[in-house]
C-alpha cells in the first residue's frame, strides 16, 4: 500500500527529484535560461505548460495576499544591469567579505554571520 501522508510523499520524492526535473525539462515545462550558453543560475524559461502553471500560482498568490490580506502588489525589474551597479557605486564601494560553512558549503556575509553568532552567544549566556 502506498503511503500518502506528507512525509511518505517527501520520502518518495527524495529519490525521484532528478527524474522529475528531467521529465519537466524534456516536456519543456521549464528550462534553465541561456542553457545553450552554459545557463545562468536561478533564471528559467517556461514553455506553454510551465507558463500556465506559473500564472495559476501567481493568481492564487494574488487572491490570497491582495484580496484576503488587503496587501498591495508591486512589480519591479528582476535583473539590474552591471552598468547601473557601476554608475551607482555598488561595484566599486561594496566588497563584502564572505565565509563558507564547511559542513554545508553555504556562503554567508561575514558581518551578518558574526552578528548572528554574537546574538546567539548572548542569548545562551542570558545577557540579551
PDB file of C-alpha atoms in Angstrom:
ATOM      1  CA  UNK A   1       0.000   0.000   0.000  1.00  0.00           C
ATOM      2  CA  UNK A   2       1.276   3.480  -0.873  1.00  0.00           C
ATOM      3  CA  UNK A   3       1.994   5.911   1.984  1.00  0.00           C
ATOM      4  CA  UNK A   4       0.007   9.036   1.026  1.00  0.00           C
ATOM      5  CA  UNK A   5       0.994  11.090   4.066  1.00  0.00           C
ATOM      6  CA  UNK A   6       3.096  14.216   3.589  1.00  0.00           C
ATOM      7  CA  UNK A   7       6.218  12.511   4.993  1.00  0.00           C
ATOM      8  CA  UNK A   8       5.579   9.463   2.783  1.00  0.00           C
ATOM      9  CA  UNK A   9       5.367  11.683  -0.299  1.00  0.00           C
ATOM     10  CA  UNK A  10       8.542  13.542   0.727  1.00  0.00           C
ATOM     11  CA  UNK A  11      10.437  10.274   1.145  1.00  0.00           C
ATOM     12  CA  UNK A  12       9.263   9.041  -2.252  1.00  0.00           C
ATOM     13  CA  UNK A  13      10.239  12.341  -3.919  1.00  0.00           C
ATOM     14  CA  UNK A  14      13.777  12.317  -2.440  1.00  0.00           C
ATOM     15  CA  UNK A  15      14.947   9.665  -4.860  1.00  0.00           C
ATOM     16  CA  UNK A  16      12.871  10.971  -7.760  1.00  0.00           C
ATOM     17  CA  UNK A  17      13.849  14.645  -7.893  1.00  0.00           C
ATOM     18  CA  UNK A  18      16.330  14.382 -10.777  1.00  0.00           C
ATOM     19  CA  UNK A  19      13.923  12.121 -12.726  1.00  0.00           C
ATOM     20  CA  UNK A  20      11.093  14.638 -12.261  1.00  0.00           C
ATOM     21  CA  UNK A  21      13.309  17.595 -13.239  1.00  0.00           C
ATOM     22  CA  UNK A  22      14.496  15.775 -16.367  1.00  0.00           C
ATOM     23  CA  UNK A  23      10.914  14.948 -17.359  1.00  0.00           C
ATOM     24  CA  UNK A  24       9.818  18.576 -16.891  1.00  0.00           C
ATOM     25  CA  UNK A  25      12.760  19.795 -18.985  1.00  0.00           C
ATOM     26  CA  UNK A  26      12.126  17.258 -21.762  1.00  0.00           C
ATOM     27  CA  UNK A  27       8.474  18.309 -21.971  1.00  0.00           C
ATOM     28  CA  UNK A  28       9.562  21.960 -21.968  1.00  0.00           C
ATOM     29  CA  UNK A  29       7.786  22.740 -18.732  1.00  0.00           C
ATOM     30  CA  UNK A  30      10.829  24.838 -17.885  1.00  0.00           C
ATOM     31  CA  UNK A  31      14.486  25.083 -18.909  1.00  0.00           C
ATOM     32  CA  UNK A  32      17.425  26.973 -17.461  1.00  0.00           C
ATOM     33  CA  UNK A  33      17.660  30.359 -19.197  1.00  0.00           C
ATOM     34  CA  UNK A  34      20.513  30.731 -21.689  1.00  0.00           C
ATOM     35  CA  UNK A  35      21.153  26.988 -21.407  1.00  0.00           C
ATOM     36  CA  UNK A  36      22.930  26.794 -24.762  1.00  0.00           C
ATOM     37  CA  UNK A  37      25.491  29.268 -23.394  1.00  0.00           C
ATOM     38  CA  UNK A  38      26.016  27.406 -20.138  1.00  0.00           C
ATOM     39  CA  UNK A  39      22.949  28.711 -18.302  1.00  0.00           C
ATOM     40  CA  UNK A  40      22.551  31.306 -15.572  1.00  0.00           C
ATOM     41  CA  UNK A  41      21.784  30.141 -12.054  1.00  0.00           C
ATOM     42  CA  UNK A  42      18.270  30.990 -10.890  1.00  0.00           C
ATOM     43  CA  UNK A  43      16.889  32.122 -14.268  1.00  0.00           C
ATOM     44  CA  UNK A  44      14.392  29.956 -16.162  1.00  0.00           C
ATOM     45  CA  UNK A  45      12.447  29.973 -19.404  1.00  0.00           C
ATOM     46  CA  UNK A  46       8.953  28.474 -19.290  1.00  0.00           C
ATOM     47  CA  UNK A  47       7.201  26.528 -22.008  1.00  0.00           C
ATOM     48  CA  UNK A  48       3.423  26.613 -22.588  1.00  0.00           C
ATOM     49  CA  UNK A  49       2.539  24.317 -19.676  1.00  0.00           C
ATOM     50  CA  UNK A  50       5.056  25.978 -17.380  1.00  0.00           C
ATOM     51  CA  UNK A  51       3.641  29.419 -18.232  1.00  0.00           C
ATOM     52  CA  UNK A  52       0.165  28.203 -17.398  1.00  0.00           C
ATOM     53  CA  UNK A  53       1.247  26.743 -14.050  1.00  0.00           C
ATOM     54  CA  UNK A  54       3.239  29.877 -13.181  1.00  0.00           C
ATOM     55  CA  UNK A  55       0.224  32.071 -13.974  1.00  0.00           C
ATOM     56  CA  UNK A  56      -2.055  29.874 -11.811  1.00  0.00           C
ATOM     57  CA  UNK A  57       0.358  30.100  -8.859  1.00  0.00           C
ATOM     58  CA  UNK A  58       0.627  33.871  -9.230  1.00  0.00           C
ATOM     59  CA  UNK A  59      -3.170  34.193  -9.415  1.00  0.00           C
ATOM     60  CA  UNK A  60      -3.530  32.045  -6.277  1.00  0.00           C
ATOM     61  CA  UNK A  61      -0.960  34.235  -4.504  1.00  0.00           C
ATOM     62  CA  UNK A  62      -2.829  37.385  -5.577  1.00  0.00           C
ATOM     63  CA  UNK A  63      -6.213  36.055  -4.444  1.00  0.00           C
ATOM     64  CA  UNK A  64      -4.785  35.343  -1.009  1.00  0.00           C
ATOM     65  CA  UNK A  65      -2.498  38.286  -0.310  1.00  0.00           C
ATOM     66  CA  UNK A  66      -4.080  41.073  -2.365  1.00  0.00           C
ATOM     67  CA  UNK A  67      -7.751  40.306  -1.826  1.00  0.00           C
ATOM     68  CA  UNK A  68      -7.864  38.484   1.527  1.00  0.00           C
ATOM     69  CA  UNK A  69      -4.931  40.162   3.297  1.00  0.00           C
ATOM     70  CA  UNK A  70      -5.540  43.588   1.697  1.00  0.00           C
ATOM     71  CA  UNK A  71      -1.904  43.988   0.629  1.00  0.00           C
ATOM     72  CA  UNK A  72      -0.604  45.988  -2.310  1.00  0.00           C
ATOM     73  CA  UNK A  73       1.186  44.493  -5.294  1.00  0.00           C
ATOM     74  CA  UNK A  74       4.382  45.908  -6.758  1.00  0.00           C
ATOM     75  CA  UNK A  75       6.296  44.774  -9.816  1.00  0.00           C
ATOM     76  CA  UNK A  76       9.846  45.910 -10.491  1.00  0.00           C
ATOM     77  CA  UNK A  77      12.718  44.722 -12.618  1.00  0.00           C
ATOM     78  CA  UNK A  78      14.246  41.410 -11.688  1.00  0.00           C
ATOM     79  CA  UNK A  79      17.727  41.993 -13.069  1.00  0.00           C
ATOM     80  CA  UNK A  80      19.943  45.037 -12.655  1.00  0.00           C
ATOM     81  CA  UNK A  81      22.444  45.644 -15.461  1.00  0.00           C
ATOM     82  CA  UNK A  82      26.090  45.874 -14.412  1.00  0.00           C
ATOM     83  CA  UNK A  83      26.336  49.408 -15.844  1.00  0.00           C
ATOM     84  CA  UNK A  84      23.699  50.576 -13.326  1.00  0.00           C
ATOM     85  CA  UNK A  85      25.585  48.958 -10.447  1.00  0.00           C
ATOM     86  CA  UNK A  86      28.811  50.593 -11.610  1.00  0.00           C
ATOM     87  CA  UNK A  87      27.196  54.035 -12.012  1.00  0.00           C
ATOM     88  CA  UNK A  88      25.638  53.799  -8.536  1.00  0.00           C
ATOM     89  CA  UNK A  89      28.984  52.897  -6.960  1.00  0.00           C
ATOM     90  CA  UNK A  90      27.912  49.448  -5.821  1.00  0.00           C
ATOM     91  CA  UNK A  91      30.676  47.639  -7.721  1.00  0.00           C
ATOM     92  CA  UNK A  92      33.492  49.896  -6.526  1.00  0.00           C
ATOM     93  CA  UNK A  93      32.343  50.610  -2.953  1.00  0.00           C
ATOM     94  CA  UNK A  94      30.989  47.269  -1.820  1.00  0.00           C
ATOM     95  CA  UNK A  95      33.171  44.271  -1.233  1.00  0.00           C
ATOM     96  CA  UNK A  96      31.512  42.171   1.430  1.00  0.00           C
ATOM     97  CA  UNK A  97      33.698  39.502   2.952  1.00  0.00           C
ATOM     98  CA  UNK A  98      32.123  36.078   2.620  1.00  0.00           C
ATOM     99  CA  UNK A  99      32.596  32.949   4.708  1.00  0.00           C
ATOM    100  CA  UNK A 100      31.695  29.394   3.726  1.00  0.00           C
ATOM    101  CA  UNK A 101      30.282  26.915   6.220  1.00  0.00           C
ATOM    102  CA  UNK A 102      32.456  23.801   5.976  1.00  0.00           C
ATOM    103  CA  UNK A 103      29.713  21.255   6.598  1.00  0.00           C
ATOM    104  CA  UNK A 104      27.154  22.538   4.100  1.00  0.00           C
ATOM    105  CA  UNK A 105      29.175  24.762   1.776  1.00  0.00           C
ATOM    106  CA  UNK A 106      26.668  27.599   2.251  1.00  0.00           C
ATOM    107  CA  UNK A 107      28.144  31.113   1.926  1.00  0.00           C
ATOM    108  CA  UNK A 108      27.292  33.938   4.305  1.00  0.00           C
ATOM    109  CA  UNK A 109      28.287  37.581   4.549  1.00  0.00           C
ATOM    110  CA  UNK A 110      30.927  37.631   7.303  1.00  0.00           C
ATOM    111  CA  UNK A 111      29.408  40.626   9.133  1.00  0.00           C
ATOM    112  CA  UNK A 112      25.937  39.053   9.248  1.00  0.00           C
ATOM    113  CA  UNK A 113      27.388  35.710  10.314  1.00  0.00           C
ATOM    114  CA  UNK A 114      29.246  37.372  13.219  1.00  0.00           C
ATOM    115  CA  UNK A 115      26.164  39.378  14.251  1.00  0.00           C
ATOM    116  CA  UNK A 116      24.041  36.223  14.398  1.00  0.00           C
ATOM    117  CA  UNK A 117      26.776  34.318  16.250  1.00  0.00           C
ATOM    118  CA  UNK A 118      27.136  37.053  18.888  1.00  0.00           C
ATOM    119  CA  UNK A 119      23.350  37.299  19.346  1.00  0.00           C
ATOM    120  CA  UNK A 120      23.112  33.526  19.881  1.00  0.00           C
ATOM    121  CA  UNK A 121      26.007  33.590  22.391  1.00  0.00           C
ATOM    122  CA  UNK A 122      24.377  36.430  24.315  1.00  0.00           C
ATOM    123  CA  UNK A 123      21.079  34.533  24.439  1.00  0.00           C
ATOM    124  CA  UNK A 124      22.814  31.343  25.590  1.00  0.00           C
ATOM    125  CA  UNK A 125      24.523  33.230  28.419  1.00  0.00           C
ATOM    126  CA  UNK A 126      21.346  35.125  29.322  1.00  0.00           C
ATOM    127  CA  UNK A 127      22.840  38.520  28.559  1.00  0.00           C
ATOM    128  CA  UNK A 128      20.390  39.655  25.945  1.00  0.00           C
TER     129      UNK A 128
END
